[in-house]
mmCIF file of C-alpha atoms in Angstrom:
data_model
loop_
_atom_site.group_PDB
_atom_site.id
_atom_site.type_symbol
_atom_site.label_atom_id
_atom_site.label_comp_id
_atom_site.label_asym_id
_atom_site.label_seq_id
_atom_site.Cartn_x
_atom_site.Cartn_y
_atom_site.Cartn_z
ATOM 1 C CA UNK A 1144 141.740 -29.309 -42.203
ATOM 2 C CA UNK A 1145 145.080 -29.195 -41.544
ATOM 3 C CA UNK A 1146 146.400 -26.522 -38.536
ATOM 4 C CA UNK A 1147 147.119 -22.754 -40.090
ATOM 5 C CA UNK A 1148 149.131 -20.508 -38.272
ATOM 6 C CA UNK A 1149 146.275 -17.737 -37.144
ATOM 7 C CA UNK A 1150 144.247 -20.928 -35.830
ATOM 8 C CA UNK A 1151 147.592 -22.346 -34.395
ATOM 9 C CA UNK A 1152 147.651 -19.048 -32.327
ATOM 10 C CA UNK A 1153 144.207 -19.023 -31.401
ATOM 11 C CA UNK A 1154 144.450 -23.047 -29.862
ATOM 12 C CA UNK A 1155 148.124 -21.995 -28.296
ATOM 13 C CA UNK A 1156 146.904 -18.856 -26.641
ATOM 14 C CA UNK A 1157 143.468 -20.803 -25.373
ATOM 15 C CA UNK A 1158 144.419 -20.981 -22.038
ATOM 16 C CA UNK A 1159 145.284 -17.339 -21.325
ATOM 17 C CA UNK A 1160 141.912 -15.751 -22.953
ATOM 18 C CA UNK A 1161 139.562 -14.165 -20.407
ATOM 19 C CA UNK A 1162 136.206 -15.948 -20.350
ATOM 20 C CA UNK A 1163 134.159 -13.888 -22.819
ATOM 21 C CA UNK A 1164 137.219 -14.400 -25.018
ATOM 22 C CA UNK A 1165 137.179 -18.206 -25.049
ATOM 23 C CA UNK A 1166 133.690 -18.188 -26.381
ATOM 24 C CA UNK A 1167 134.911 -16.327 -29.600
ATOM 25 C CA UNK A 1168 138.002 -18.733 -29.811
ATOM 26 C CA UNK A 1169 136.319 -21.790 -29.784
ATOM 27 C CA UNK A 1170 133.563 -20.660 -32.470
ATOM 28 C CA UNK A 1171 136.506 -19.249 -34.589
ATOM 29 C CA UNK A 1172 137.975 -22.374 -34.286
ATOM 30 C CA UNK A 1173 134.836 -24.600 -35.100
ATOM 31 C CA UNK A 1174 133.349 -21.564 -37.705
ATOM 32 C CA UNK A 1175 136.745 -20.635 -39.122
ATOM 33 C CA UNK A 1176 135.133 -20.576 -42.930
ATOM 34 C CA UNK A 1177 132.070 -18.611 -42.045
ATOM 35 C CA UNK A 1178 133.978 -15.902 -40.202
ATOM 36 C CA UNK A 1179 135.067 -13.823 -43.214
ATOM 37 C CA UNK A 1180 131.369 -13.291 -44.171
ATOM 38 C CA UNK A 1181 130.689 -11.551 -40.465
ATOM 39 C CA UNK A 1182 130.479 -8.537 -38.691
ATOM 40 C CA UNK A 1183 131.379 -8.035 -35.438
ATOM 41 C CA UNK A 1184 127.825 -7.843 -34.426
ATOM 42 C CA UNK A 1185 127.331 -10.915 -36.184
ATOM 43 C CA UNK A 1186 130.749 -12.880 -34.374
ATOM 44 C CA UNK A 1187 129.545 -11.455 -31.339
ATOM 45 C CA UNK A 1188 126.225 -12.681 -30.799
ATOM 46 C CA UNK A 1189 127.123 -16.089 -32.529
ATOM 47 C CA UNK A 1190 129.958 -16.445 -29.682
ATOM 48 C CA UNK A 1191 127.934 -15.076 -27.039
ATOM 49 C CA UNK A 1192 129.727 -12.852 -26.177
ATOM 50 C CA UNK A 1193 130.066 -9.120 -27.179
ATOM 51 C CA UNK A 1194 131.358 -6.789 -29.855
ATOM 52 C CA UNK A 1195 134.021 -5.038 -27.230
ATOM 53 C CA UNK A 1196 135.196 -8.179 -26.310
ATOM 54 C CA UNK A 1197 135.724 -9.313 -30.197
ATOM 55 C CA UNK A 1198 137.997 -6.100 -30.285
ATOM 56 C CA UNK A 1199 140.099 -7.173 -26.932
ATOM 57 C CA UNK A 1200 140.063 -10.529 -29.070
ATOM 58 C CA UNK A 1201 141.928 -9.931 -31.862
ATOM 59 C CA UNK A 1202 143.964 -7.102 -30.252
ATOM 60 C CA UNK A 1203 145.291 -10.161 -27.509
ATOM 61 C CA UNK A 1204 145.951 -12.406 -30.428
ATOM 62 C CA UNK A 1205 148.100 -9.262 -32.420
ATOM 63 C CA UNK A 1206 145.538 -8.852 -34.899
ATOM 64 C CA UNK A 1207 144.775 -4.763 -35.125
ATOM 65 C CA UNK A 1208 141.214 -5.092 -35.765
ATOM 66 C CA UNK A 1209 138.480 -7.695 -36.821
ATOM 67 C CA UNK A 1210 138.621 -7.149 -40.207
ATOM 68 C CA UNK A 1211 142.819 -7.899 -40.168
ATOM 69 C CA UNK A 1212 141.461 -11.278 -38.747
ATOM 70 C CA UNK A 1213 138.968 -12.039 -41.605
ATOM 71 C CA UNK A 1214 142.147 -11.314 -44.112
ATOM 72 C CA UNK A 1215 144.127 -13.329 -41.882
ATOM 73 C CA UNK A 1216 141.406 -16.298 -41.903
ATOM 74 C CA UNK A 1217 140.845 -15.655 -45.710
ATOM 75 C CA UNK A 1218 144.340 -15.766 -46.626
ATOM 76 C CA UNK A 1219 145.192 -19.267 -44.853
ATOM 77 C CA UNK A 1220 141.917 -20.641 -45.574
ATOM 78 C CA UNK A 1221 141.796 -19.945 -49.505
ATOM 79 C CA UNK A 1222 145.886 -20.865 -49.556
ATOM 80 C CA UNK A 1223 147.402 -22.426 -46.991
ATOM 81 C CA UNK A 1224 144.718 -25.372 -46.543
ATOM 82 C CA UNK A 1225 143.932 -25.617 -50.810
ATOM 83 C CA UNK A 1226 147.286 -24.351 -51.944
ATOM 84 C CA UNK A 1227 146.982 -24.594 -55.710
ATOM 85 C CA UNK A 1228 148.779 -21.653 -56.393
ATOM 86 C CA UNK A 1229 152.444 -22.259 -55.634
ATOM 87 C CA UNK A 1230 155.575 -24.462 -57.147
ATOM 88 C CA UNK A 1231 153.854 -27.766 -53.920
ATOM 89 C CA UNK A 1232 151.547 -28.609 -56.441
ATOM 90 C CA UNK A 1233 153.514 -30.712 -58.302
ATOM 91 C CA UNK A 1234 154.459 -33.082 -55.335
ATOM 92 C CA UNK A 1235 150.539 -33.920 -54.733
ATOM 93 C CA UNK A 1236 148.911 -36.909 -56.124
ATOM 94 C CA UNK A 1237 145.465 -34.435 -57.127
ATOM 95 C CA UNK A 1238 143.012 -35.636 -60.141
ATOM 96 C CA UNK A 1239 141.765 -33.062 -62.778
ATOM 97 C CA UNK A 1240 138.461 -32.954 -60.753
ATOM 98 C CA UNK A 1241 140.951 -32.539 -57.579
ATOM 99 C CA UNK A 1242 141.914 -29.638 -59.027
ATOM 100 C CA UNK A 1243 139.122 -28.336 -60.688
ATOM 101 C CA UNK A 1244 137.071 -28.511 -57.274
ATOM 102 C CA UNK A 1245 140.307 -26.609 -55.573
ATOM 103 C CA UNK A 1246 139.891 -23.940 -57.768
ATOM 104 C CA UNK A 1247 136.450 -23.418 -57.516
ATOM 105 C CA UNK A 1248 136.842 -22.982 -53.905
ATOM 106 C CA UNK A 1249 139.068 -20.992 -53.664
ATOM 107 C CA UNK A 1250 138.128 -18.513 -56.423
ATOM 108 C CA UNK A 1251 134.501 -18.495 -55.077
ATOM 109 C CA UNK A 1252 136.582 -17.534 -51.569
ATOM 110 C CA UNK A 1253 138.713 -15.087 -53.021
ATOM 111 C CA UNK A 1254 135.376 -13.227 -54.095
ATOM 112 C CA UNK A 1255 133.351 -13.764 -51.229
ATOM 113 C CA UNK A 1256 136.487 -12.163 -49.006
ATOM 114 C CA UNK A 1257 136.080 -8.638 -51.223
ATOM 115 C CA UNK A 1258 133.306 -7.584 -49.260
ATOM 116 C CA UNK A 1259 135.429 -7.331 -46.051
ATOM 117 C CA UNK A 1260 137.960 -5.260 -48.024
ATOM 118 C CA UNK A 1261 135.743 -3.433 -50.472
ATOM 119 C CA UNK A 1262 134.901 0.248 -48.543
ATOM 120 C CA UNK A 1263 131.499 1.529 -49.272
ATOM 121 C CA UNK A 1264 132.408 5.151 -49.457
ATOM 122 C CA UNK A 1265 135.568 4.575 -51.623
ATOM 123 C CA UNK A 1266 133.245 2.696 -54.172
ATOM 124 C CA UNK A 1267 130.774 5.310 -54.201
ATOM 125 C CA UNK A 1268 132.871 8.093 -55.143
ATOM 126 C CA UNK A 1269 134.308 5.679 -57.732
ATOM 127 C CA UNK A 1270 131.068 5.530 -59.558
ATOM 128 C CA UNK A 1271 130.712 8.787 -59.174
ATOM 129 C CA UNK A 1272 133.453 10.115 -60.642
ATOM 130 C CA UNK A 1273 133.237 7.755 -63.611
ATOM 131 C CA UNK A 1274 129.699 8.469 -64.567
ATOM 132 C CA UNK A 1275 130.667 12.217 -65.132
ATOM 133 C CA UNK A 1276 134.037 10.848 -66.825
ATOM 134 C CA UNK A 1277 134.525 12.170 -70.520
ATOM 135 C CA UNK A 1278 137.779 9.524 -71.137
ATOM 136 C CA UNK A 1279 138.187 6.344 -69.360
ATOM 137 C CA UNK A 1280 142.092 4.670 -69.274
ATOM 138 C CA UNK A 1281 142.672 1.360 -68.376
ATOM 139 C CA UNK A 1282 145.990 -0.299 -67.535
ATOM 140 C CA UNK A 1283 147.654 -3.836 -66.183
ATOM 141 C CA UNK A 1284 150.300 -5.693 -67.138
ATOM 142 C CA UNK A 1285 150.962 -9.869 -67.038
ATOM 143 C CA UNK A 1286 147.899 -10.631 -65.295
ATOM 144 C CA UNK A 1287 145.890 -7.945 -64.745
ATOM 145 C CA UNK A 1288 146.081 -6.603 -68.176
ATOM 146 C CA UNK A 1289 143.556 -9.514 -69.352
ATOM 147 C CA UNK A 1290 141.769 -7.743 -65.951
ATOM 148 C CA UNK A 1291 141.773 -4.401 -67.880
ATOM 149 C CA UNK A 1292 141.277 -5.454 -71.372
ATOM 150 C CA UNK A 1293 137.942 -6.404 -70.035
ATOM 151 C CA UNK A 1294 136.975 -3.637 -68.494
ATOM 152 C CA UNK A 1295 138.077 -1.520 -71.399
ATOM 153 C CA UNK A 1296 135.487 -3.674 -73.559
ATOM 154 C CA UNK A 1297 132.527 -3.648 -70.970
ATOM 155 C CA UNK A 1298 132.778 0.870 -70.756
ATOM 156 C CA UNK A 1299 133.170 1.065 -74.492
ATOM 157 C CA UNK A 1300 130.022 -0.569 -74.420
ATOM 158 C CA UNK A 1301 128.318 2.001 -72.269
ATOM 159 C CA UNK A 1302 129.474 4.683 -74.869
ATOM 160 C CA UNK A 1303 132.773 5.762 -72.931
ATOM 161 C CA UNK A 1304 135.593 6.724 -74.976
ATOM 162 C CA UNK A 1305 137.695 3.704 -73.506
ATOM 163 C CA UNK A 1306 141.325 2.728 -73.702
ATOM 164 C CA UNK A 1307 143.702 0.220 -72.696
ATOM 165 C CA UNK A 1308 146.868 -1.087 -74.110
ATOM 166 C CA UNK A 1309 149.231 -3.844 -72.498
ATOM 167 C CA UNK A 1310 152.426 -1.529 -74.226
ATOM 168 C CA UNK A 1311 153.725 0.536 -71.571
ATOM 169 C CA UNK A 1312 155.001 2.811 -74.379
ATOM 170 C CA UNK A 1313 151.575 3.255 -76.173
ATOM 171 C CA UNK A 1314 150.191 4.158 -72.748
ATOM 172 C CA UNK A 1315 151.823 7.146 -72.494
ATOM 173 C CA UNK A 1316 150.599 9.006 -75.414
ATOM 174 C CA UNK A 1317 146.930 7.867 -74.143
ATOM 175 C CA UNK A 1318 147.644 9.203 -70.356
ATOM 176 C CA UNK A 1319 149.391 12.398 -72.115
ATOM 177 C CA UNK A 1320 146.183 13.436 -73.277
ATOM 178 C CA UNK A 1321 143.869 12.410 -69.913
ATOM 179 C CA UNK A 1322 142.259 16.007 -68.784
ATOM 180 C CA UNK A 1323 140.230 16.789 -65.717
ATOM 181 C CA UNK A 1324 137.402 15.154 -65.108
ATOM 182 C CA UNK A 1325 139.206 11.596 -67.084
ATOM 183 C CA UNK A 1326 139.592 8.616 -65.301
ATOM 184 C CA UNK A 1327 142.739 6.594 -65.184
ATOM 185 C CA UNK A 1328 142.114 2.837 -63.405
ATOM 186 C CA UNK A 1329 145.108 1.296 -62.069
ATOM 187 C CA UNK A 1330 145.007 -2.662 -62.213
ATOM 188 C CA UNK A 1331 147.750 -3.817 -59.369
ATOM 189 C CA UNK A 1332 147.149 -6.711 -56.936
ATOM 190 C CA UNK A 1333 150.726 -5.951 -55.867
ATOM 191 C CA UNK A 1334 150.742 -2.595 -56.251
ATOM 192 C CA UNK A 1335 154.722 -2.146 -56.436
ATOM 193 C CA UNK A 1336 154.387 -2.850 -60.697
ATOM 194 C CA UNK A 1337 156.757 -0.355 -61.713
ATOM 195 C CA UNK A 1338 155.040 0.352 -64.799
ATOM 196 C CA UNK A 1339 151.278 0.973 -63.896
ATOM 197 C CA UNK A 1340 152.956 2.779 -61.193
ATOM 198 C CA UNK A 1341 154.787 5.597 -63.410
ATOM 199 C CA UNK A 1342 151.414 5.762 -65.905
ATOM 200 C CA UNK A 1343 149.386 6.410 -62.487
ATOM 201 C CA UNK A 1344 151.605 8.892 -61.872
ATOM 202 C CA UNK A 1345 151.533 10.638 -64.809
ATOM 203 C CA UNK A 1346 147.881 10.599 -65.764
ATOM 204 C CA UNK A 1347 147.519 12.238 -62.235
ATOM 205 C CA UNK A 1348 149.604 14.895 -63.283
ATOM 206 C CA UNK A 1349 147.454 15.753 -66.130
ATOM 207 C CA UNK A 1350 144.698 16.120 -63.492
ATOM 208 C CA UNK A 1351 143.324 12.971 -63.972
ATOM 209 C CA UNK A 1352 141.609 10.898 -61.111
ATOM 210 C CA UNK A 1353 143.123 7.950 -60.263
ATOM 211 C CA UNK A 1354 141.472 4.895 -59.291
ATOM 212 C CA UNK A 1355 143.629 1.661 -57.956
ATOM 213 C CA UNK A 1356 142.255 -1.158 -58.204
ATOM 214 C CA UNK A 1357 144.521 -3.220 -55.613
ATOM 215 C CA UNK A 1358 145.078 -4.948 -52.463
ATOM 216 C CA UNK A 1359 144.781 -3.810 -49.365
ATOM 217 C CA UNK A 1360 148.261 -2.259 -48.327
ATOM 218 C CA UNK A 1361 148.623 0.779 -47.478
ATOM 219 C CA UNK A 1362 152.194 0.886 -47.576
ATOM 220 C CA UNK A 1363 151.877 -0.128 -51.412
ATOM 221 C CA UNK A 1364 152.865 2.895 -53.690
ATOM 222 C CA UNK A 1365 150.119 2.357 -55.773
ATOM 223 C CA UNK A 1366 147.688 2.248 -52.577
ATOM 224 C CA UNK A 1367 149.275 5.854 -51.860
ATOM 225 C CA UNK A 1368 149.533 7.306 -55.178
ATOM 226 C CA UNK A 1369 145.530 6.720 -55.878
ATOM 227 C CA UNK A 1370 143.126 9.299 -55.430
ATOM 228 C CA UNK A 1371 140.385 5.962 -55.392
ATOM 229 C CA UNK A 1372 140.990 2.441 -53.511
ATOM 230 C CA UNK A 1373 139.246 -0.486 -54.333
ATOM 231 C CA UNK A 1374 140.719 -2.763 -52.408
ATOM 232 C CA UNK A 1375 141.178 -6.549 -52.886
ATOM 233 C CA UNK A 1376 141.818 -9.553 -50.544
ATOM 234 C CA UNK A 1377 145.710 -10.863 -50.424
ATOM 235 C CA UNK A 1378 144.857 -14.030 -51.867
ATOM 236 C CA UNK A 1379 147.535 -15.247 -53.596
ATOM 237 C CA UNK A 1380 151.137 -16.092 -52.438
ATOM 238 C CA UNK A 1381 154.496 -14.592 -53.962
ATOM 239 C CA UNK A 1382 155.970 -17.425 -55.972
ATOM 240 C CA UNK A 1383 152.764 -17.787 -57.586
ATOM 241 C CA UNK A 1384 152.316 -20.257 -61.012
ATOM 242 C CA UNK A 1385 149.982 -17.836 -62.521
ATOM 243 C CA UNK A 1386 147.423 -15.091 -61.512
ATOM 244 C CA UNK A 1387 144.086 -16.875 -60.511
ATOM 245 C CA UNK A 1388 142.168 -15.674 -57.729
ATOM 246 C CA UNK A 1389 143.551 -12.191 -57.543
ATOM 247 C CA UNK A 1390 142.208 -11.843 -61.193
ATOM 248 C CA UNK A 1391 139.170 -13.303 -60.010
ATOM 249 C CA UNK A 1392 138.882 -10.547 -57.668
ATOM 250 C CA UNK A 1393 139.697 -7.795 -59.919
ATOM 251 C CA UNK A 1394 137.289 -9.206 -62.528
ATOM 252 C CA UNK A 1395 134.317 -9.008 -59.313
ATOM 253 C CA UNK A 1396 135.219 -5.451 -59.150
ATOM 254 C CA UNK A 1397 135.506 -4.288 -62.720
ATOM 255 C CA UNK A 1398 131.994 -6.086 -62.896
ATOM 256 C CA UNK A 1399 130.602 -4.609 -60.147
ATOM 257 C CA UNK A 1400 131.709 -0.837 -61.594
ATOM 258 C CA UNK A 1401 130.165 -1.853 -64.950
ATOM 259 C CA UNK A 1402 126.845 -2.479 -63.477
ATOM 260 C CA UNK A 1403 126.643 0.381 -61.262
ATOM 261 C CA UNK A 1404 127.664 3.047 -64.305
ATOM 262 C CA UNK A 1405 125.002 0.708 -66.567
ATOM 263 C CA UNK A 1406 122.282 1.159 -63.872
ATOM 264 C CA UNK A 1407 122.931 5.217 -63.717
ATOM 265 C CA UNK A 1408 123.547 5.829 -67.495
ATOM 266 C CA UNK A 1409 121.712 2.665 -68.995
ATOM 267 C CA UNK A 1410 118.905 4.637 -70.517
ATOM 268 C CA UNK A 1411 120.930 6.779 -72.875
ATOM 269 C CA UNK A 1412 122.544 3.651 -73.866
ATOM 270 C CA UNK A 1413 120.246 0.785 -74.603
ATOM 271 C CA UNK A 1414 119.221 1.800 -78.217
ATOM 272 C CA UNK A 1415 122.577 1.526 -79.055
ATOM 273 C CA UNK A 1416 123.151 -1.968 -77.118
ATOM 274 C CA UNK A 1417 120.226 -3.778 -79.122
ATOM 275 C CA UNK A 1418 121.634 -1.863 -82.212
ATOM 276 C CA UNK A 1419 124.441 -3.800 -81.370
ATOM 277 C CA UNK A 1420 123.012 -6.830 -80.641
ATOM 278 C CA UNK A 1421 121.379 -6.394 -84.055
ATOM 279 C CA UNK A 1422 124.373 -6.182 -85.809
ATOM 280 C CA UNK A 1423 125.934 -9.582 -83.849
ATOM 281 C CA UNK A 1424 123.146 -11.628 -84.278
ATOM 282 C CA UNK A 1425 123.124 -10.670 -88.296
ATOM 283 C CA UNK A 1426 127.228 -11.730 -88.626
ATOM 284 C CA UNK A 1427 126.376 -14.564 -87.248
ATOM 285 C CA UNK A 1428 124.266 -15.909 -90.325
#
């Protein structure tokens, strides 16, 4: 694996950590993959160490906190090292399989990393506030509109009244008419997209609760305007071929909200899934 700049840091600065310190370097540096997937319990008792000095770890290094390190770690380990993603990828010599194995791992990554972003309490109130939803809005653009399309699809099938539309123009009648209680879902990995900014906006205004699904940056606008974060991993780089493991993420999430609402309001709703089922099975002759 080639160097990456947080592990570049980590080997310069090797030296000058204290003792308990060292320990956590070297199994960072030797366990750099299974790091995103830890606590600081975990780190701690892997190193040998303990979960104070993890803290005084990633503070000496300039990382804030542990879980700015797993981002960190994520970020270089899913892009730098693979980097499918960007304009480079036409100078390397990769097969199809290459490629398709590159991917893999890094989509698989991407997903894995949401659980150090994801918080617990956020998605809680989430599926709270969407099971008692009367009208659910969805909205993305480029992207994340196939991101939204999908989730549109997945609460229609729970018996939601459940709208999306890529047209920023056809949005606006649909968010005019969001009430208390509604649910507007923002689909932004940047969360500076202009237009599923200004919808956001206005469906709050109409007393709507807003749910951003984005990354985690809290000095995005979306990130501020939402009343709900579900936060992804910053996965991807800015000149970018095409959204692919940022969609993956947002996909993992959408998912994830689909099968907690099925699991609280499933009952009331599977007649009318093997109704439809039914009806599929009998086009299909």
């Amino acid at each position: 694996m080639k160097q990456l700049s947080i592990l570049a840091k980590i080997e310069n600065q090797m030296e000058r950590f204290s003792p308990a310190e060292k320990k956590i370097a070297t199994y960072i540096m030797e366990h750099a993959e299974l790091v995103p997937n830890m606590t600081t319990k975990e780190l701690s008792k892997n190193a040998g160490s303990s979960e104070a000095s993890v803290v005084r770890f990633c503070k000496t290094i300039g990382i804030g906190s542990f879980t700015a390190l797993k981002l960190a770690l994520v970020r270089e380990l899913t892009i730098a090292d693979m980097n499918i993603n960007d304009f480079s990828i036409i100078e390397k010599q990769d097969t199809p399989y290459d490629l398709f194995n590159k991917v893999t791992y890094v989509n698989k990554a991407a997903v894995e990393a949401t659980t150090t972003t994801i918080d617990k309490r956020e998605l809680e109130k989430a599926a709270e506030v969407i099971a008692n939803a009367k009208k659910i809005l969805f909205y993305g653009v480029g992207g994340s509109a196939s991101s939204a399309m999908d989730a549109c699809y997945k609460f229609t099938k729970l018996g939601y009244v459940s709208m999306m539309s890529p047209d920023f123009h056809t949005m606006l009648p649909l968010a005019a008419n969001l009430e208390k209680h509604d649910v507007f879902v923002a689909v932004s990995t940047s969360g500076r997209t202009k237009d599923v900014l200004e919808i956001a906006r206005f469906a709050k205004k109409q007393g709507a609760t807003v749910i951003a699904i984005t990354k985690l940056d809290p000095s995005s606008p979306l990130y501020k305007e939402a009343d709900i974060k579900l936060c992804l991993p910053d996965v991807e780089q800015d000149h970018r071929i095409g959204s692919m493991a940022s969609r993956m993420t947002q996909l993992n999430i959408i998912d994830a909200l689909y099968l907690i609402t099925f699991h609280q309001v499933g009952s009331r709703v599977l007649e009318k899934f093997h109704e439809t089922r039914e009806e599929v099975v009998r086009l299909r002759r």
